[in-house]
mmCIF file of C-alpha atoms in Angstrom:
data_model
loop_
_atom_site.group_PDB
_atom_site.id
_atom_site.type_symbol
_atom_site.label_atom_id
_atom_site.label_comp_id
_atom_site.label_asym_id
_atom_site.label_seq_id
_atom_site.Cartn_x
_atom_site.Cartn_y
_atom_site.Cartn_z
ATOM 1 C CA UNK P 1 -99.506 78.817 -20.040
ATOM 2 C CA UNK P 2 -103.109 80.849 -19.701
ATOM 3 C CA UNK P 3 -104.266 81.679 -16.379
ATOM 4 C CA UNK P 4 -108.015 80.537 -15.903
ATOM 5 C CA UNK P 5 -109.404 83.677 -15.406
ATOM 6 C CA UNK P 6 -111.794 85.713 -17.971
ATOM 7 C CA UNK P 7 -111.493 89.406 -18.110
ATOM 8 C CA UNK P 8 -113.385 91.647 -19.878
ATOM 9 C CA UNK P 9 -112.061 96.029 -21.067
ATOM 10 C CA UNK P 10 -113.250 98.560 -20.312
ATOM 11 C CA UNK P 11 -113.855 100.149 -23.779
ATOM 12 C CA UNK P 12 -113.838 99.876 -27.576
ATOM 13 C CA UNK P 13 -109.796 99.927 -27.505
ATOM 14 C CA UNK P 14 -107.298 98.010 -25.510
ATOM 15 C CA UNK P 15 -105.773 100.471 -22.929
ATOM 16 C CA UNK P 16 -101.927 100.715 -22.639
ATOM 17 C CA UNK P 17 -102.515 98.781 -18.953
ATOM 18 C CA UNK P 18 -104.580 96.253 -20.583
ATOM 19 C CA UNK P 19 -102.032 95.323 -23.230
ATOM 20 C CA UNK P 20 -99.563 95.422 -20.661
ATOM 21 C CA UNK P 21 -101.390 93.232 -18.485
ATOM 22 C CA UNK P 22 -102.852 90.843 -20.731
ATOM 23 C CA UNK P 23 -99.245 90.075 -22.766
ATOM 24 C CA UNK P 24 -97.955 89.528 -19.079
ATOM 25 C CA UNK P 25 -100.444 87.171 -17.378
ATOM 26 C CA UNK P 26 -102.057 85.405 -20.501
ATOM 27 C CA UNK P 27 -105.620 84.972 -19.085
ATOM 28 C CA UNK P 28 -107.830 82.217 -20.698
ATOM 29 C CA UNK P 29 -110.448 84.617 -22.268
ATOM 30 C CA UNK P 30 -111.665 88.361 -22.775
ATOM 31 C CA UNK P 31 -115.440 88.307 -22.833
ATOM 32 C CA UNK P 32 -116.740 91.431 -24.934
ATOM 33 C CA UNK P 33 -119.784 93.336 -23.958
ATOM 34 C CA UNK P 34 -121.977 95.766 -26.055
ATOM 35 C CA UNK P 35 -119.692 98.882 -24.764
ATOM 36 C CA UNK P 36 -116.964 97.375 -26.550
ATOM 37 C CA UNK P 37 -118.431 97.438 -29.903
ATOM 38 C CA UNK P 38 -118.825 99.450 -32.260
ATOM 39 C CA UNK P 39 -119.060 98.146 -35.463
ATOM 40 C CA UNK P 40 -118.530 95.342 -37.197
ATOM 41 C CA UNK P 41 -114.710 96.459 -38.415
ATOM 42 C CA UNK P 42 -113.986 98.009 -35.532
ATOM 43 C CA UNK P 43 -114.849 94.874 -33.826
ATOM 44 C CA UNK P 44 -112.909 92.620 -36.065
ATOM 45 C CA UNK P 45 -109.516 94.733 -35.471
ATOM 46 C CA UNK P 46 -109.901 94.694 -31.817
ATOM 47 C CA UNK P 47 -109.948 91.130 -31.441
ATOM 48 C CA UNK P 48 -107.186 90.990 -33.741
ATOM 49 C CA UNK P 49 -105.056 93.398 -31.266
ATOM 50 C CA UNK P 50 -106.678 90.877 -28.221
ATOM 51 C CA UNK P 51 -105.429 87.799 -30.216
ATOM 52 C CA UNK P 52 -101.726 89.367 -31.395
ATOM 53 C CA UNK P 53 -100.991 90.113 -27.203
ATOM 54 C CA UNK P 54 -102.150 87.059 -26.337
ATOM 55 C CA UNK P 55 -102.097 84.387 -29.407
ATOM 56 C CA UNK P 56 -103.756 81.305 -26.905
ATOM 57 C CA UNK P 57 -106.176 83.924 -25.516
ATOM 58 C CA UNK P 58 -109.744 83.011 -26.473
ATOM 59 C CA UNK P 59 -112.243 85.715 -26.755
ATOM 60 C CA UNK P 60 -116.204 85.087 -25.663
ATOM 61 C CA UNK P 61 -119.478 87.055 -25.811
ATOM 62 C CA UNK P 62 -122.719 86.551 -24.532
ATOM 63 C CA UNK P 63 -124.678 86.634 -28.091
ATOM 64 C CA UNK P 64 -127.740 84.519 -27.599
ATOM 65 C CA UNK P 65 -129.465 86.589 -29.819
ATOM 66 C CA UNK P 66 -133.171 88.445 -28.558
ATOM 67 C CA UNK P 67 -133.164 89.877 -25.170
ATOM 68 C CA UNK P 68 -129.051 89.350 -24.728
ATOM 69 C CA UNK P 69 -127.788 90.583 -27.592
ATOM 70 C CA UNK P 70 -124.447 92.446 -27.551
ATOM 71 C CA UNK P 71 -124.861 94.231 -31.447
ATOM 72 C CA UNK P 72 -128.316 95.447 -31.020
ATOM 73 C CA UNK P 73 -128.072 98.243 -33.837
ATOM 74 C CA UNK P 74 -126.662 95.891 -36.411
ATOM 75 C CA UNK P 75 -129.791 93.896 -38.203
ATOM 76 C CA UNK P 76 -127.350 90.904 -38.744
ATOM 77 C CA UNK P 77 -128.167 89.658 -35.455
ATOM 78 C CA UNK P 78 -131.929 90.769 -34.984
ATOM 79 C CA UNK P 79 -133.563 87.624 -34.245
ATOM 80 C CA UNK P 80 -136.540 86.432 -32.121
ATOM 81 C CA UNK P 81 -136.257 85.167 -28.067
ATOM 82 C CA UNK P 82 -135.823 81.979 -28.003
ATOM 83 C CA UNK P 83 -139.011 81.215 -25.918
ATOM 84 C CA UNK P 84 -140.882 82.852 -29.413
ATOM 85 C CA UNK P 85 -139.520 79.928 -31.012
ATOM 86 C CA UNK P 86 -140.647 76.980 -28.860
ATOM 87 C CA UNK P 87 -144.159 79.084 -29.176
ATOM 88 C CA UNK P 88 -143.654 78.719 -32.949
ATOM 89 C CA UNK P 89 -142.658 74.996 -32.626
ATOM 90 C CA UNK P 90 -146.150 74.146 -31.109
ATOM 91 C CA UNK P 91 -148.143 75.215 -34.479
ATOM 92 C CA UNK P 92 -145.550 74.865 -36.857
ATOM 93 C CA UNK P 93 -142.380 72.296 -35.418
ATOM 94 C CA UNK P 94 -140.470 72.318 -38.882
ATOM 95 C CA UNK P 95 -140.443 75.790 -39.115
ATOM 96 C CA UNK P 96 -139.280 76.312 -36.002
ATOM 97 C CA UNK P 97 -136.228 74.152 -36.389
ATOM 98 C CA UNK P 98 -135.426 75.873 -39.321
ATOM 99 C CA UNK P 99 -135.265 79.195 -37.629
ATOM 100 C CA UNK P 100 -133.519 78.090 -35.027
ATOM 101 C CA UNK P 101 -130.990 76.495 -36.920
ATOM 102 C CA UNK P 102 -130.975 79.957 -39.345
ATOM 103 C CA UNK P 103 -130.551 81.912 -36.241
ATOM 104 C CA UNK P 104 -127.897 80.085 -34.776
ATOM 105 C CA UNK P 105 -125.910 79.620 -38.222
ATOM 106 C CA UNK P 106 -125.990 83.295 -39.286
ATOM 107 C CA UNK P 107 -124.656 84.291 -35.641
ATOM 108 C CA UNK P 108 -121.830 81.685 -35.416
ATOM 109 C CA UNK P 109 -120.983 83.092 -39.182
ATOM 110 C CA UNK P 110 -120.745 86.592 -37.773
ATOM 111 C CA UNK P 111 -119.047 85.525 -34.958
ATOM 112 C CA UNK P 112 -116.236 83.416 -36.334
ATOM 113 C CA UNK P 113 -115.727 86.120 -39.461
ATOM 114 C CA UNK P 114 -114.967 88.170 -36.799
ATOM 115 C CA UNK P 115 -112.968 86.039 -34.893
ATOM 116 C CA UNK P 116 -115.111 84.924 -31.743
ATOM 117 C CA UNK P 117 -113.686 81.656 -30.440
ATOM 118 C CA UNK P 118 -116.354 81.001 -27.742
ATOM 119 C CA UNK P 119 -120.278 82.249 -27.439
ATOM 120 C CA UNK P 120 -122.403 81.256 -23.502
ATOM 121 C CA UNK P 121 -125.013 79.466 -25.726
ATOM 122 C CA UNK P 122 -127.215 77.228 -24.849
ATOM 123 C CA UNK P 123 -129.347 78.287 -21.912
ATOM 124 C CA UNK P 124 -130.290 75.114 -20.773
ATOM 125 C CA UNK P 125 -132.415 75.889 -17.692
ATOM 126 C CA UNK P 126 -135.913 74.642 -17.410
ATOM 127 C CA UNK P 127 -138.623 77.088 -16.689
ATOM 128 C CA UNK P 128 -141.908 77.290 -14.641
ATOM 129 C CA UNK P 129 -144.663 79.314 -14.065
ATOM 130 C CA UNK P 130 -142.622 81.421 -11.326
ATOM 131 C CA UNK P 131 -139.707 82.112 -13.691
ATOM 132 C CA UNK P 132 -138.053 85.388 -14.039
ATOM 133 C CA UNK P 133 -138.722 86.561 -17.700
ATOM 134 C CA UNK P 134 -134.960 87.502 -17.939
ATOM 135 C CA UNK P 135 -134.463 83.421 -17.945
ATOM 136 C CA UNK P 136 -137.565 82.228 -19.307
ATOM 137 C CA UNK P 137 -137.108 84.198 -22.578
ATOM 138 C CA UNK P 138 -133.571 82.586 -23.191
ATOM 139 C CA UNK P 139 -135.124 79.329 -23.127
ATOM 140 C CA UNK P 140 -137.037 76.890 -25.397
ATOM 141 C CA UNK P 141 -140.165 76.672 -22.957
ATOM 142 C CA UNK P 142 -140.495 73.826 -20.320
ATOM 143 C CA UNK P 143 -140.579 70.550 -22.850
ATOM 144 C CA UNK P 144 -137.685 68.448 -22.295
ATOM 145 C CA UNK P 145 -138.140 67.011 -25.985
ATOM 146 C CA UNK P 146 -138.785 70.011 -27.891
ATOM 147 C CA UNK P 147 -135.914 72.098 -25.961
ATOM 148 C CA UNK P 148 -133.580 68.805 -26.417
ATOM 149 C CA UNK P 149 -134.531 69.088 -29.906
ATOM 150 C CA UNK P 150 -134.468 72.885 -30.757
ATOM 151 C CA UNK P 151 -130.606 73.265 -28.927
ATOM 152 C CA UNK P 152 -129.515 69.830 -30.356
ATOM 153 C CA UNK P 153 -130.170 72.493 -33.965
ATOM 154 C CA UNK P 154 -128.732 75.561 -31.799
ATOM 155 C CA UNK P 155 -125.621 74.062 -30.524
ATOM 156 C CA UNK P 156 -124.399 72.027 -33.686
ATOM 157 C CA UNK P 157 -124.699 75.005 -36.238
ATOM 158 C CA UNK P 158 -122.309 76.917 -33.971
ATOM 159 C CA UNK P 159 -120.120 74.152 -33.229
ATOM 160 C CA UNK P 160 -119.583 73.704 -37.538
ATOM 161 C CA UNK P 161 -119.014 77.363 -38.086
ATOM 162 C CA UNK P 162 -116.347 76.995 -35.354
ATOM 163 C CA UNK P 163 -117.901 78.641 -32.140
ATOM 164 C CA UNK P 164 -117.443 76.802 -29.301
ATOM 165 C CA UNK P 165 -120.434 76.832 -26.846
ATOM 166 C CA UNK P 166 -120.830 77.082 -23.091
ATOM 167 C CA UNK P 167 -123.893 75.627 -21.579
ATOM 168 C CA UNK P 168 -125.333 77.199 -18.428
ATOM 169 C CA UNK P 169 -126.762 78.243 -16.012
ATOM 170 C CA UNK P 170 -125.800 74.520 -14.661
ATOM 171 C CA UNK P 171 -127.453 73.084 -12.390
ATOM 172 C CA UNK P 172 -130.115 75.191 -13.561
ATOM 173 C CA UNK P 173 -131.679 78.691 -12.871
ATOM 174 C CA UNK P 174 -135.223 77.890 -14.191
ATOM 175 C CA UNK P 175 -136.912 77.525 -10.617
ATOM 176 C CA UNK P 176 -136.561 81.284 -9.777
ATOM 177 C CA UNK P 177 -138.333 84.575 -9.826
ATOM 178 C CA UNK P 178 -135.187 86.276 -8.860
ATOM 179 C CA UNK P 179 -132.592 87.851 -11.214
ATOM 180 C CA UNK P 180 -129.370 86.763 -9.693
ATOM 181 C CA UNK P 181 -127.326 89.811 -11.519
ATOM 182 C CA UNK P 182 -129.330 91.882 -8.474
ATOM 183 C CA UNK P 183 -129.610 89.335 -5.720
ATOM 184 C CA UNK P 184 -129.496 85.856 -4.517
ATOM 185 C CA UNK P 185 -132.039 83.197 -5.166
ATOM 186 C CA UNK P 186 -132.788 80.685 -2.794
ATOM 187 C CA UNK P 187 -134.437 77.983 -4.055
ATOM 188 C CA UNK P 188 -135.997 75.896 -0.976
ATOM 189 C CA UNK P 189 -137.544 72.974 -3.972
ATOM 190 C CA UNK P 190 -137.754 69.404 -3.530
ATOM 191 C CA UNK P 191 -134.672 66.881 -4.127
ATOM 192 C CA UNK P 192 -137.189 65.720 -7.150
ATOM 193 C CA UNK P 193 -137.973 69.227 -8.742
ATOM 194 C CA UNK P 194 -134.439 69.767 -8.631
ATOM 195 C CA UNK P 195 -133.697 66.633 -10.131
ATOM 196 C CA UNK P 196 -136.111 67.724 -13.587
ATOM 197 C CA UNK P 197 -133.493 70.560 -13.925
ATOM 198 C CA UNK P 198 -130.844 68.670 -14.391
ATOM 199 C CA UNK P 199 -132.123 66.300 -17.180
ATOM 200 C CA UNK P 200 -131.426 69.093 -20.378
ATOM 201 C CA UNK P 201 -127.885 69.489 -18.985
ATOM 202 C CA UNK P 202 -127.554 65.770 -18.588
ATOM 203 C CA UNK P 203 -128.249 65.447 -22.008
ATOM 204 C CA UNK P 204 -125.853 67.939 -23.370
ATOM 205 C CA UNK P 205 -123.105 66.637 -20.959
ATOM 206 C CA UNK P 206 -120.481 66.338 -23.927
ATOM 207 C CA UNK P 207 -120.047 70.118 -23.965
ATOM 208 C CA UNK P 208 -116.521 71.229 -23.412
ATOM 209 C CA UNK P 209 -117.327 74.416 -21.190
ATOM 210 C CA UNK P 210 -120.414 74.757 -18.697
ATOM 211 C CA UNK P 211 -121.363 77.754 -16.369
ATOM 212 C CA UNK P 212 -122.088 77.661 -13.065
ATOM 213 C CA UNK P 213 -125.830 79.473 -11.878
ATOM 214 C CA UNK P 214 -125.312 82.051 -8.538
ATOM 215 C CA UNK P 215 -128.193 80.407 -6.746
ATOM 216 C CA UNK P 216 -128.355 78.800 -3.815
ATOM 217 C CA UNK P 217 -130.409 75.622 -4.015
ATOM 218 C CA UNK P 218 -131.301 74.402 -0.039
ATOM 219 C CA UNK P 219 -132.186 71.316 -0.552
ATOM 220 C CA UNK P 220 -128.474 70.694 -1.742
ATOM 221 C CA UNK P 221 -126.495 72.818 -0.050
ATOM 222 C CA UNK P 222 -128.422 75.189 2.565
ATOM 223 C CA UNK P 223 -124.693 77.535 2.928
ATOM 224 C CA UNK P 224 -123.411 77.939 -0.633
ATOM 225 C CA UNK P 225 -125.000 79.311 -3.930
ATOM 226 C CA UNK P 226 -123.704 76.783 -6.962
ATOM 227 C CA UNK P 227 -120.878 78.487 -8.220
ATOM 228 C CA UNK P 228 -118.942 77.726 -4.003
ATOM 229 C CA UNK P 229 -120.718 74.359 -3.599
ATOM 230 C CA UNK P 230 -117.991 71.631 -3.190
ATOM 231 C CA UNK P 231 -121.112 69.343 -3.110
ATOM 232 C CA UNK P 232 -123.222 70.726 -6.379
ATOM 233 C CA UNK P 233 -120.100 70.942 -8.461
ATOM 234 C CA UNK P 234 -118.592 67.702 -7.209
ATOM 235 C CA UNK P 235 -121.123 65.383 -6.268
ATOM 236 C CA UNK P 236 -124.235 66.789 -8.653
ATOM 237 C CA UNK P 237 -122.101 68.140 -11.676
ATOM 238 C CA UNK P 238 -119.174 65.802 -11.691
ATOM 239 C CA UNK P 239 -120.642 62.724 -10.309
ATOM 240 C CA UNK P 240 -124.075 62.647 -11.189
ATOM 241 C CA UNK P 241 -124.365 64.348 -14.364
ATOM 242 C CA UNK P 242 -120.841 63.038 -15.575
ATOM 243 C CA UNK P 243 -119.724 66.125 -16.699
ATOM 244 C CA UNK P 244 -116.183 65.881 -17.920
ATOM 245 C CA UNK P 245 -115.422 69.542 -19.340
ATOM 246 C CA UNK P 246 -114.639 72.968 -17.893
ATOM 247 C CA UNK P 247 -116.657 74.374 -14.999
ATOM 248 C CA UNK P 248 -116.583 78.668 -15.558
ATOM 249 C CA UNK P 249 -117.986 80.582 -12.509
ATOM 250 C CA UNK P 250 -120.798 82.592 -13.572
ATOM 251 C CA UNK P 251 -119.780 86.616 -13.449
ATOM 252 C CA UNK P 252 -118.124 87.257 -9.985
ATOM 253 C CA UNK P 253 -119.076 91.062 -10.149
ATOM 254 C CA UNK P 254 -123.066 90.176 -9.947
ATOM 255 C CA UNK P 255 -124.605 90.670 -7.065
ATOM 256 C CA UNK P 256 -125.966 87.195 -5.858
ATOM 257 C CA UNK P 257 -121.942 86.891 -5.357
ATOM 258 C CA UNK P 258 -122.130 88.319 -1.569
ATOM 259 C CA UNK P 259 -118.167 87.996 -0.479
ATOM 260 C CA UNK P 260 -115.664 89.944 -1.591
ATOM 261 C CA UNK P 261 -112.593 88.959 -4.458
ATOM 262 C CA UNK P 262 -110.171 87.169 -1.975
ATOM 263 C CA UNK P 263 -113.045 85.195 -0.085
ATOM 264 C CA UNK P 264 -114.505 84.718 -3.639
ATOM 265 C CA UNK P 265 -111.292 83.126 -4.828
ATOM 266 C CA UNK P 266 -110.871 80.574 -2.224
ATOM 267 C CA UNK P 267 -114.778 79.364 -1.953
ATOM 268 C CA UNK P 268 -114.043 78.326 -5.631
ATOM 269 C CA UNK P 269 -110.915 76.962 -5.068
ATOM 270 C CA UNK P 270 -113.049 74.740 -2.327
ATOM 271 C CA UNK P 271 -115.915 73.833 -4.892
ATOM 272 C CA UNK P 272 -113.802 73.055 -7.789
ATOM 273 C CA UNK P 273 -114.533 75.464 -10.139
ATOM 274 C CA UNK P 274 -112.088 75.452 -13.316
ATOM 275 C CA UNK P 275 -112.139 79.236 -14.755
ATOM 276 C CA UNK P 276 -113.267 81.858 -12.982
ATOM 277 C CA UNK P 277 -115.050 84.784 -14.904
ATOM 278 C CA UNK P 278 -115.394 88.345 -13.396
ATOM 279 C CA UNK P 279 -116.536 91.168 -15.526
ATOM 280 C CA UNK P 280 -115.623 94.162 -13.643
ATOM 281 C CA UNK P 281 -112.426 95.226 -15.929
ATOM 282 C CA UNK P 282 -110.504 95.831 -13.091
ATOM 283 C CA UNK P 283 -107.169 94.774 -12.905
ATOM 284 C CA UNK P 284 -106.328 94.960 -8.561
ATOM 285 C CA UNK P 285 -109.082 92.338 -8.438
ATOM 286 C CA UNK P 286 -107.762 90.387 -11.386
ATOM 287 C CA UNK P 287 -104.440 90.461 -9.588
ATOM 288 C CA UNK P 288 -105.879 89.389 -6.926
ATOM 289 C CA UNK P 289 -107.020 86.314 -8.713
ATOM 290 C CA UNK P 290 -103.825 85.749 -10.609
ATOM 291 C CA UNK P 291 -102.387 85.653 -6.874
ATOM 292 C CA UNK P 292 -103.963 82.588 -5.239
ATOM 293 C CA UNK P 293 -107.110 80.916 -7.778
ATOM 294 C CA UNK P 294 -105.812 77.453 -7.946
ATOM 295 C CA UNK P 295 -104.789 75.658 -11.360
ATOM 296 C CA UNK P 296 -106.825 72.173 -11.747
ATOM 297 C CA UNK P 297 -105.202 69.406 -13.695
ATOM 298 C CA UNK P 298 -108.957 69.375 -15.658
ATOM 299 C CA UNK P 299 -107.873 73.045 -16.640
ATOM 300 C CA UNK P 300 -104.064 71.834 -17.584
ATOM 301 C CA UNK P 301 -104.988 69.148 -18.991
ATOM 302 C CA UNK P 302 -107.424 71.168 -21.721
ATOM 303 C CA UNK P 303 -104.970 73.525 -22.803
ATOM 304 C CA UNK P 304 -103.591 70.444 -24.831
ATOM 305 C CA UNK P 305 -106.288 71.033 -27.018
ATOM 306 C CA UNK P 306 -106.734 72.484 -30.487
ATOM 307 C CA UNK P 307 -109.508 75.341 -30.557
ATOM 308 C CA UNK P 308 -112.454 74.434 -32.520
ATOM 309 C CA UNK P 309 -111.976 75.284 -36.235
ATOM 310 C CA UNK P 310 -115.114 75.922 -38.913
ATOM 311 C CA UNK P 311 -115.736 72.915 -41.042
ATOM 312 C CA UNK P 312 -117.092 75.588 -43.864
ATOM 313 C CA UNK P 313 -114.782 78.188 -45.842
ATOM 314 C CA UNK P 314 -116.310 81.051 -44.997
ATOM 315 C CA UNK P 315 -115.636 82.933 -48.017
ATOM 316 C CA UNK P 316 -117.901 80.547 -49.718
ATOM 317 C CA UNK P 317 -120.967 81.524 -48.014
ATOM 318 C CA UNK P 318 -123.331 83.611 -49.196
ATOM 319 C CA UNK P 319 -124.446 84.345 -45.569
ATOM 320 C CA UNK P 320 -127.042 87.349 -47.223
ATOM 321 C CA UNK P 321 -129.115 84.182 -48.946
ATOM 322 C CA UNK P 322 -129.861 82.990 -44.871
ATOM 323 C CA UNK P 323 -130.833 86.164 -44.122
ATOM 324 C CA UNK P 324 -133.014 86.348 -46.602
ATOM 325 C CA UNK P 325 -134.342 83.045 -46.301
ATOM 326 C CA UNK P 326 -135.110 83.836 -42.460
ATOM 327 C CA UNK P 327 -136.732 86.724 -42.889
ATOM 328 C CA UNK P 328 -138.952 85.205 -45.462
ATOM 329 C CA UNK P 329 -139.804 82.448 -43.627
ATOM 330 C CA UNK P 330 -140.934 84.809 -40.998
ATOM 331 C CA UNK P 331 -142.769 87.084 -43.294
ATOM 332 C CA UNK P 332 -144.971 84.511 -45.060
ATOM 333 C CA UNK P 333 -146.366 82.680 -41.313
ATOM 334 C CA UNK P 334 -146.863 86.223 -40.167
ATOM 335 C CA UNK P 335 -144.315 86.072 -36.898
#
């Protein structure tokens, strides 16, 4: 059985430890970063060698294309912030959800021709006038209609190319000027603001996978960021937002996390979180969580099921005509 833990290497090659490692303990996922490409063959082999240790394993990126983009010298995936996008649906809505949709379908293509099984789209968090730009960019604006819209298009072109998504930062990291990779929010906002964020991820509730945001929200919980919450998780996440599917621990090595691997281990045991992702590519702290993270029957229970499959032969896309199509598009309006 996998362990629910994602790991991530340190390089562009699986290390003799790593193989080791990985063929022994089976974790859930390998998340690959931009220091572990590079190129597009390369790429494709090494998730190959991932996939032949560890044939259950499922291997994620972060590719939300724009300001988080792990292939940033490859024009395949050179594509607008999503924020330009909700500025382009204001003028022009039909364009917009045609980029969008082009966006999202040329990535997922990429992604599952090189064998990607999972991608940490759709940001779902609701921004403000305070909001750090390293959120608000990832985001279609502050419209609940035109962002329920635009990642309705986002979500559903990678879910037919066979990329299963992840929605996040749940329950939301919009009310922030802080950058929780460096430190952790507090959010001191009413029980009503609060309440606004949740509305997107209420809406996209039938996602298999969602990720926890490192913030602490007062109002809820005045001791515990999100991600060690027994109340957010249980009573907000489970209860009031219904959500049914996996809950992944944002990255454990950032630095809003303020306790150390064992303490981090048990505080999610405590708030129920399902898979717990840490990015350090170090195996004495993933041993550590092999050791004593608990197993939920949600997490058991999942394993039952098939990985999402493409509902297109990819062979019989041109994917060079969507290119050229989205670069078009973007050439004639002048954007």
């Amino acid at each position: 059985m996998s362990f629910p833990l994602i790991i991530s290497i340190k390089s562009s090659n699986v290390s003799n430890d790593e193989k080791e490692n990985i063929r022994k303990f089976k974790p859930f996922g390998v998340i690959l970063f931009q220091r572990n490409i590079k190129n597009l063959n390369q790429t494709k082999k090494l998730i190959l060698t991932l996939k032949n240790l560890h044939p259950k394993i499922n291997v994620l990126i972060d590719q939300e294309g724009g300001i988080v983009n792990r292939f940033p010298q490859f024009s395949e995936f050179k594509f607008l912030d999503n924020l330009q996008y909700y500025q382009i649906y204001l003028k022009y809505p039909s364009l917009a959800k045609q980029l969008v949709f082009l966006k999202s379908f040329i990535t997922s293509f990429h992604l599952s021709k090189l064998g990607f099984d999972i991608n940490t789209i759709p940001v779902l968090d609701i921004p403000n006038a305070q909001t750090i730009d390293m959120i608000r960019k990832r985001t279609f604006g502050d419209n609940l209609k035109i962002n329920i819209e635009l990642n309705e298009i986002f979500v559903n072109a990678s879910i037919s190319l066979g990329i299963t998504p992840v929605m996040k930062h749940i329950p939301g990291h919009g009310l922030t000027s802080k950058d929780s990779h460096f430190s952790l929010p507090v959010i001191n906002s009413s029980i009503k603001i609060l309440e606004k964020q949740l509305e997107l991820f209420k809406y996209f509730n039938h996602l298999p996978y969602a990720m926890t945001a490192h913030i602490k929200y007062s109002k809820w919980d005045n001791k515990n960021m999100a991600t060690y919450s027994p109340k957010i998780i249980q009573k907000i996440i489970r209860q009031q937002l219904k959500f049914k599917g996996l809950i992944i621990s944002d990255d454990m090595t950032m630095k809003a996390n303020q306790y150390g691997i064992k303490e981090s281990v048990y505080k999610c045991n405590q708030s129920g979180v399902d898979i717990f992702l840490d990015c350090s590519s170090d195996w004495k702290r993933y041993l550590e969580v092999i050791d004593s993270f608990e197993i939920t029957n949600r997490y058991k229970k999942s394993l039952k099921k098939k990985k999402l499959k493409t509902s297109f032969n990819l062979k019989s896309i041109n994917i060079i005509q969507y290119h050229d199509l989205y670069n078009e598009l973007v050439k004639v309006y002048g954007i």
